XYZ file of C-alpha atoms in Angstrom:
476
model
C 0.000 0.000 0.000
C 1.026 3.565 -0.554
C 1.904 5.746 2.394
C 0.867 8.228 3.656
C -2.858 8.697 3.069
C -3.948 12.301 3.667
C -7.344 13.277 4.989
C -9.082 15.322 2.276
C -10.595 17.523 5.004
C -7.254 18.036 6.768
C -5.017 21.118 6.543
C -2.512 21.385 3.721
C 0.876 19.643 4.118
C 2.550 22.965 4.870
C 0.225 23.652 7.783
C 0.906 20.188 9.167
C 4.466 21.148 10.112
C 5.035 21.801 13.821
C 3.668 25.296 14.534
C 6.366 26.201 17.079
C 9.659 24.794 18.401
C 8.101 22.660 21.153
C 4.768 21.232 19.976
C 2.894 19.041 22.434
C 2.331 15.343 21.723
C 0.025 12.629 23.007
C 0.291 8.959 22.010
C -2.217 6.106 22.303
C -1.450 2.459 21.572
C -3.899 -0.369 20.989
C -2.967 -3.985 20.498
C 0.196 -6.013 20.812
C 3.697 -5.653 22.240
C 5.018 -4.837 18.767
C 2.649 -1.881 18.562
C 3.820 -0.660 21.956
C 7.416 -0.787 20.793
C 6.662 0.996 17.524
C 4.782 3.783 19.279
C 7.771 4.337 21.544
C 10.108 4.325 18.539
C 8.128 7.060 16.769
C 7.605 9.013 19.987
C 11.328 9.129 20.686
C 11.994 10.179 17.102
C 9.508 13.034 17.432
C 11.130 14.102 20.694
C 14.352 14.428 18.706
C 12.462 16.753 16.385
C 11.460 18.998 19.292
C 8.152 17.531 20.447
C 7.354 17.137 24.126
C 4.726 15.166 26.003
C 1.584 17.150 26.748
C 1.010 17.694 30.443
C -2.406 16.793 31.931
C -4.906 19.508 31.063
C -2.555 21.134 28.542
C -3.696 21.683 24.938
C -2.488 18.885 22.658
C -1.284 19.857 19.201
C -0.378 16.446 17.777
C -1.684 12.956 18.530
C -0.289 9.630 17.404
C -2.672 6.654 17.493
C -1.234 3.195 16.867
C -4.159 0.955 15.959
C -5.017 -2.750 15.969
C -7.217 -4.782 13.625
C -6.912 -8.337 14.914
C -10.688 -8.454 15.534
C -13.691 -6.340 14.592
C -13.720 -5.187 18.209
C -10.149 -3.945 17.744
C -11.280 -1.849 14.780
C -14.093 -0.408 16.885
C -11.712 0.446 19.740
C -9.317 2.114 17.299
C -12.040 4.306 15.820
C -13.394 5.100 19.277
C -9.968 6.195 20.501
C -9.519 8.531 17.525
C -12.979 10.082 17.917
C -12.438 10.566 21.641
C -9.138 12.336 21.005
C -10.815 14.605 18.464
C -13.518 15.516 21.002
C -11.092 16.138 23.844
C -8.531 17.964 21.714
C -10.428 19.549 18.810
C -7.395 21.535 17.609
C -5.077 18.513 17.570
C -3.734 16.976 14.392
C -4.023 13.187 14.564
C -1.668 10.756 12.833
C -2.973 7.189 12.580
C -0.704 4.164 12.123
C -0.959 0.447 12.840
C -2.757 -2.540 11.380
C -6.195 -0.900 11.217
C -4.595 1.989 9.309
C -3.105 -0.526 6.871
C -6.301 -2.526 6.424
C -8.732 0.396 6.098
C -6.712 3.543 5.289
C -9.506 5.453 3.558
C -11.872 4.795 6.438
C -9.259 5.929 8.962
C -8.492 9.067 6.951
C -12.101 10.261 7.211
C -12.223 10.101 11.006
C -12.350 13.485 12.763
C -9.036 15.216 13.336
C -7.001 12.800 11.233
C -4.446 14.554 9.041
C -2.397 11.548 7.990
C -2.621 7.767 7.851
C 0.633 5.831 7.820
C -0.336 2.673 5.986
C 3.004 0.879 6.128
C 5.024 0.488 9.326
C 8.173 0.164 7.226
C 7.811 3.871 6.483
C 8.002 5.114 10.053
C 11.370 6.673 9.263
C 9.836 8.597 6.364
C 7.258 9.994 8.772
C 10.006 11.089 11.138
C 11.971 12.646 8.275
C 9.017 14.875 7.440
C 9.278 16.244 10.969
C 12.979 16.970 10.688
C 14.590 13.753 11.953
C 17.435 13.514 9.446
C 18.906 10.318 10.897
C 16.286 7.882 12.224
C 17.076 6.093 15.487
C 18.308 2.509 15.256
C 16.304 1.586 18.312
C 14.755 2.949 21.470
C 16.597 4.287 24.500
C 13.830 3.892 27.060
C 10.430 2.276 27.499
C 8.600 4.629 29.783
C 8.417 4.413 33.589
C 8.512 0.624 33.661
C 11.087 -1.924 34.711
C 10.747 -4.195 31.670
C 11.148 -3.168 28.061
C 9.819 -4.752 24.888
C 12.326 -5.032 22.064
C 10.955 -5.673 18.589
C 13.378 -7.872 16.678
C 11.165 -9.115 13.829
C 8.194 -8.055 11.714
C 5.864 -9.808 9.298
C 4.031 -13.114 9.072
C 3.493 -15.421 6.103
C 1.364 -18.016 7.832
C -2.189 -18.439 6.584
C -4.142 -19.312 9.699
C -7.784 -19.228 8.643
C -8.873 -16.903 11.463
C -6.090 -14.287 11.270
C -6.002 -11.013 9.316
C -2.462 -9.986 10.314
C -0.603 -11.641 7.372
C -2.572 -9.286 5.127
C -1.510 -6.207 7.080
C 2.091 -7.261 7.821
C 3.072 -9.653 5.026
C 6.776 -8.772 4.696
C 9.304 -10.608 6.874
C 11.916 -8.262 8.321
C 14.440 -9.163 11.020
C 16.747 -6.678 12.700
C 20.494 -7.343 12.548
C 21.906 -8.959 15.675
C 24.314 -6.055 16.233
C 21.444 -3.531 16.298
C 19.495 -5.605 18.825
C 22.569 -6.015 21.032
C 23.224 -2.273 20.989
C 19.618 -1.506 21.892
C 19.560 -3.993 24.765
C 22.848 -2.623 26.107
C 21.354 0.860 26.098
C 18.129 -0.216 27.807
C 19.841 -2.259 30.503
C 22.323 0.551 31.173
C 19.285 2.731 31.945
C 17.976 0.292 34.523
C 15.566 -1.982 32.633
C 15.875 -5.377 34.278
C 13.742 -7.480 31.948
C 13.956 -7.436 28.161
C 11.067 -9.072 26.321
C 11.914 -10.134 22.773
C 8.920 -9.685 20.518
C 7.880 -9.826 16.880
C 4.873 -10.467 14.680
C 6.176 -13.996 14.049
C 9.110 -14.102 16.451
C 10.046 -17.684 15.608
C 10.830 -16.610 12.042
C 13.537 -14.270 13.261
C 16.476 -14.417 10.852
C 14.686 -16.097 7.942
C 15.346 -13.012 5.834
C 18.860 -12.228 7.118
C 22.082 -12.941 5.269
C 24.986 -14.770 6.961
C 26.952 -11.510 7.106
C 24.437 -10.216 9.641
C 25.572 -12.817 12.138
C 29.337 -12.977 11.723
C 30.447 -9.880 13.646
C 27.858 -9.979 16.407
C 28.076 -13.714 17.064
C 31.821 -13.945 16.641
C 31.615 -16.855 14.226
C 30.042 -17.839 10.943
C 26.953 -19.973 11.189
C 26.441 -22.942 8.929
C 23.745 -25.456 8.146
C 23.633 -28.759 6.234
C 23.008 -28.643 2.503
C 21.025 -31.208 0.534
C 24.354 -32.696 -0.607
C 25.499 -33.219 2.968
C 27.999 -30.355 3.036
C 27.785 -27.134 5.012
C 26.339 -23.862 3.774
C 26.441 -20.574 5.611
C 23.188 -19.266 6.992
C 21.986 -16.218 8.819
C 21.273 -16.100 12.547
C 18.080 -17.573 13.953
C 16.219 -16.927 17.195
C 18.450 -19.290 19.165
C 21.547 -17.443 17.928
C 20.053 -14.092 18.912
C 19.110 -15.319 22.390
C 22.577 -16.784 22.889
C 24.256 -13.512 21.856
C 22.018 -11.527 24.216
C 22.610 -13.991 27.041
C 26.338 -13.259 26.879
C 25.926 -9.532 27.492
C 27.063 -8.063 30.785
C 24.607 -6.569 33.231
C 21.993 -7.441 35.810
C 18.986 -8.243 33.639
C 17.021 -11.159 32.234
C 15.473 -12.067 28.879
C 11.968 -13.292 28.217
C 10.847 -14.731 24.880
C 7.336 -13.796 23.814
C 4.951 -15.918 21.742
C 6.321 -18.500 19.302
C 4.935 -21.557 17.554
C 5.604 -24.842 19.330
C 7.773 -26.125 16.474
C 9.941 -23.032 16.866
C 10.884 -24.075 20.406
C 13.668 -26.079 18.810
C 16.099 -28.288 20.700
C 18.775 -25.687 19.928
C 16.713 -22.864 21.454
C 15.878 -24.970 24.514
C 19.564 -25.824 24.953
C 20.508 -22.143 24.821
C 17.866 -21.374 27.447
C 19.106 -24.225 29.629
C 22.719 -23.039 29.329
C 21.814 -19.577 30.657
C 19.240 -20.199 33.414
C 19.822 -16.885 35.209
C 19.702 -14.849 32.031
C 16.856 -16.437 30.026
C 13.527 -16.918 31.778
C 12.350 -20.563 31.737
C 9.032 -19.461 30.279
C 7.639 -20.263 26.837
C 4.413 -19.001 25.312
C 3.529 -21.680 22.753
C 0.416 -21.089 20.673
C -1.893 -24.140 20.872
C -5.334 -22.762 19.787
C -7.001 -26.187 19.982
C -6.220 -29.772 20.953
C -8.453 -31.203 18.222
C -6.621 -32.131 15.029
C -9.764 -31.683 12.934
C -10.152 -28.135 14.267
C -6.437 -27.441 13.747
C -6.748 -28.513 10.108
C -9.675 -26.160 9.539
C -7.710 -23.416 11.266
C -4.816 -24.156 8.873
C -2.450 -24.450 11.788
C 1.030 -25.756 10.952
C 1.140 -28.792 13.291
C -1.084 -31.385 14.893
C -1.642 -31.614 18.631
C 0.786 -34.484 19.144
C 3.600 -32.298 17.824
C 2.578 -29.547 20.240
C 2.635 -31.927 23.196
C 6.045 -33.265 22.122
C 7.544 -29.768 22.220
C 6.078 -29.154 25.675
C 7.666 -32.389 26.871
C 10.986 -31.419 25.286
C 10.891 -28.101 27.128
C 10.243 -29.846 30.432
C 13.055 -32.323 29.766
C 15.635 -29.613 29.058
C 14.577 -26.772 31.361
C 14.157 -26.600 35.131
C 10.415 -26.645 35.813
C 9.532 -24.243 32.986
C 6.362 -22.210 32.816
C 4.360 -22.760 29.630
C 1.547 -20.417 28.619
C -0.659 -20.558 25.544
C -3.618 -19.248 23.533
C -6.839 -21.137 22.819
C -9.769 -20.313 20.523
C -13.087 -21.961 21.377
C -16.173 -22.155 19.189
C -14.272 -22.233 15.901
C -16.605 -23.213 13.029
C -17.230 -26.937 13.129
C -15.895 -27.406 16.663
C -17.906 -30.135 18.373
C -18.344 -30.671 22.084
C -15.851 -33.532 21.817
C -13.323 -31.203 20.180
C -13.818 -28.694 22.958
C -13.442 -31.309 25.677
C -10.158 -32.417 24.081
C -8.859 -28.870 24.548
C -9.997 -28.854 28.173
C -8.173 -32.134 28.822
C -5.019 -30.813 27.159
C -5.008 -27.721 29.382
C -5.211 -29.919 32.476
C -2.620 -32.449 31.264
C -0.035 -29.939 30.021
C -0.419 -27.747 33.083
C -0.181 -24.259 31.617
C 0.679 -21.354 33.878
C -1.671 -19.155 31.825
C -4.189 -19.683 29.034
C -5.477 -16.738 27.013
C -8.973 -17.925 26.050
C -10.738 -16.370 23.060
C -14.294 -17.152 21.958
C -14.213 -17.304 18.170
C -15.278 -14.116 16.456
C -15.507 -14.097 12.639
C -13.063 -11.613 11.128
C -14.101 -10.114 7.809
C -11.434 -10.784 5.215
C -10.384 -14.154 6.647
C -11.245 -17.646 5.435
C -12.810 -18.560 8.769
C -15.458 -15.859 8.408
C -17.201 -17.911 5.699
C -16.635 -21.439 6.997
C -19.729 -23.577 7.612
C -20.645 -24.999 10.988
C -20.846 -21.770 12.956
C -21.110 -22.321 16.706
C -23.845 -20.170 18.319
C -22.449 -17.114 20.057
C -23.896 -18.099 23.427
C -22.257 -21.508 23.124
C -18.911 -19.889 22.264
C -19.056 -17.853 25.442
C -20.152 -20.851 27.516
C -17.134 -22.797 26.264
C -14.845 -19.851 26.903
C -16.052 -19.613 30.504
C -15.678 -23.363 31.038
C -12.164 -23.421 29.587
C -11.166 -20.389 31.666
C -12.275 -22.340 34.752
C -10.148 -25.322 33.740
C -7.221 -23.004 32.982
C -7.535 -21.404 36.422
C -7.189 -24.832 38.017
C -4.098 -25.603 35.935
C -2.599 -22.248 36.891
C -3.180 -22.870 40.586
C -1.566 -26.304 40.330
C 1.514 -24.870 38.632
C 1.869 -22.001 41.111
C 1.545 -24.431 44.016
C 4.325 -26.525 42.481
C 6.642 -23.522 42.931
C 6.218 -23.443 46.729
C 9.592 -24.143 48.312
C 11.481 -23.125 45.177
C 13.914 -20.285 44.850
C 12.568 -17.641 42.481
C 14.057 -14.477 41.022
C 11.466 -11.722 41.145
C 11.442 -8.445 39.262
C 9.855 -6.074 41.780
C 7.436 -3.810 39.932
C 5.962 -1.691 42.710
C 4.141 -1.599 46.012
C 1.088 -3.775 46.574
C -2.126 -1.727 46.688
C -3.571 -1.427 50.190
C -0.750 -3.535 51.667
C 1.741 -1.305 53.535
C 5.252 -2.698 53.597
C 4.562 -5.150 50.764
C 5.850 -5.080 47.187
C 4.895 -7.264 44.257
C 6.478 -8.431 41.066
C 6.856 -11.255 38.574
C 9.177 -14.233 38.786
C 11.152 -15.687 35.907
C 8.507 -18.430 35.749
C 5.728 -15.901 35.091
C 4.339 -16.231 38.604
C 3.120 -13.199 40.584
C 4.982 -12.830 43.879
C 4.562 -10.591 46.932
C 7.266 -9.974 49.509
C 7.994 -7.550 52.297
C 9.745 -4.338 51.317
C 9.343 -0.757 50.273
C 9.290 1.258 47.087
C 13.110 1.290 47.042
C 12.984 -2.314 45.774
C 11.076 -1.350 42.615
C 13.078 -2.265 39.553
C 15.336 -4.734 41.340
C 15.724 -8.473 40.793
C 15.243 -10.053 44.214
C 15.772 -13.735 45.019
C 13.082 -15.229 47.208
C 11.805 -18.574 48.383
C 8.130 -19.122 47.577
C 6.396 -20.051 50.825
C 2.681 -20.153 50.154
C -0.030 -19.289 47.635
C -2.892 -16.997 48.567
C -5.270 -14.945 46.505
C -3.607 -16.158 43.300
C -0.199 -14.838 44.317
C 2.878 -16.438 45.858
C 4.319 -15.063 49.079
C 8.095 -14.998 49.007
C 10.781 -14.807 51.690
C 13.897 -12.965 50.441
C 17.150 -14.867 50.586
C 19.986 -13.796 52.879
C 21.842 -10.866 51.408
C 18.772 -9.482 49.720
C 17.965 -5.850 50.389
C 14.372 -6.849 51.231
C 13.424 -7.569 54.807
C 13.425 -11.223 55.816
C 9.806 -12.090 56.336
C 7.170 -13.303 53.878
C 4.552 -10.878 52.684
C 1.018 -11.137 54.001
C -0.960 -12.174 50.928
C -4.261 -12.639 52.679
C -7.215 -10.715 51.225
C-alpha cells in the first residue's frame, strides 16, 4: 500500500508542520507488544524533532494513534480512541498508524481530526523525516516508567491461519540485525531496565530473511547449516543465535521470549535457554489454539496436537520446571463438544501457567469468516467460561508446584492497600509478593516461595537481599 494517506478535510501539508519549536504530543497504543514498541520508537523520534509530552490539562497539538485490527472489536476500539481524542482535543492533528490503518486507510483518513494515515510500518522513518529527523534512530533508548522493556526484533508473518487477518496487514518478513538488537539492549539495561522481552509479529521466524553476514560480527563466528548434498552452507542467525548472543551480554537483567509456535521451540533454542538459566527466563508461550486435530486442520495451523505436546515435553526435559503459557480459541466453526473437551483435557494435562482464552469471532477478510458450521455465540461464550475455569485450576496447580522453590522476582511496585509489601513477577511468570518498600522497585530479588494466597505467591527474600526477611502477608 502507498503511504501516507492524507485526509481530504485536513489542513494542507505545509500547515501540518510543527507550529512552534516545542509542539505538544500525546500517544495512544492499541494492540500487541510490537505496537507498543513501535509507538515508543516514533515518539522518541519526534522528541528528537522537538516535540514534548503534553502535560495533563494542557492543549495537545499532535496525537499519534497506533491501531489494531486483529478483531472487529479492535477496529471499533481504534475508531473510538480517535474520535475521543478529536472531542477532547479539537485543535489537535491526529496521525494514525498500525494494522487498522493498513487494512482500512480510507476509512481511517475520514475520522475526525485525522491529518495523515501511515499505511506501512516500514515507512516510520519517512514519517520522522518529514518532521525533521534527518537520521532515524536505530532503536529505542527507554520504554517509559517501567522496569521491563519490549524489544521488537522481527516483523511480518506469512502463515495463513484461517482466522487471522495480520498476514494481510504485515506480510513482509523483516528481522533486525543482531548487532542492532545487542546495541539496543545494552542501552536499555544501562538505563535500569531489568527485563527485556523479545517480541515480533512472528518471532520464531527471526532471521529467515537475514544474510549470513548479519551474524558474523555480532556472534563472533560464521553460522552454517547442512546442505542437501550433505555439506555445510552458511546461513543467517536464527532466534536461538540471537538469544545466545544476548545472554552473553554483561549486566543485571534477564530475557523473556514472547509468543512462538511450538515447532519453533527447537532443541537448539531450549539448549541455549538451559545453558543460561539466570539470564533467560524458563518461560515459553507456545500457541496451541485447539487440541483437536480436525479443528487445527480447519484453522490451517502448521502442526497437529501431538507435535505440540512433544515440544512441551521437550521443554520440560531440558529446562528446570519451565512455565508454559498458551492461547486457545473456542467455538471455531465446526468445533464439536468432543473437540472442545479435548482442549480442556489438554489444558489440564499440560499444566499451563496461563491460558489466554478467546471465543471465536468471525473476522471479515479471513477464510474462517465464511466457513460452515458456525457455533452459536452463546455456546462460544459458555465454552470460553468453562475453559477459563479449567485453565484457572491448571494455573493454581503450577503455582503451588513452585512453593519451596527459589525464584528471582522483578519487583514492579508496592502492593495496593498492603503497607510494607511489594509485588512483582518471577522468571517463571508467577506473581509474587514480599515484604519491602518502594526502594525495591526495579530490582531483581531472590526469594523462596512459601505459600499461595489470593492467586499470588508469598516470598521470603534470601539472605543478602535488600528486602526484609519475612514473607509478605498475601491474605485478602
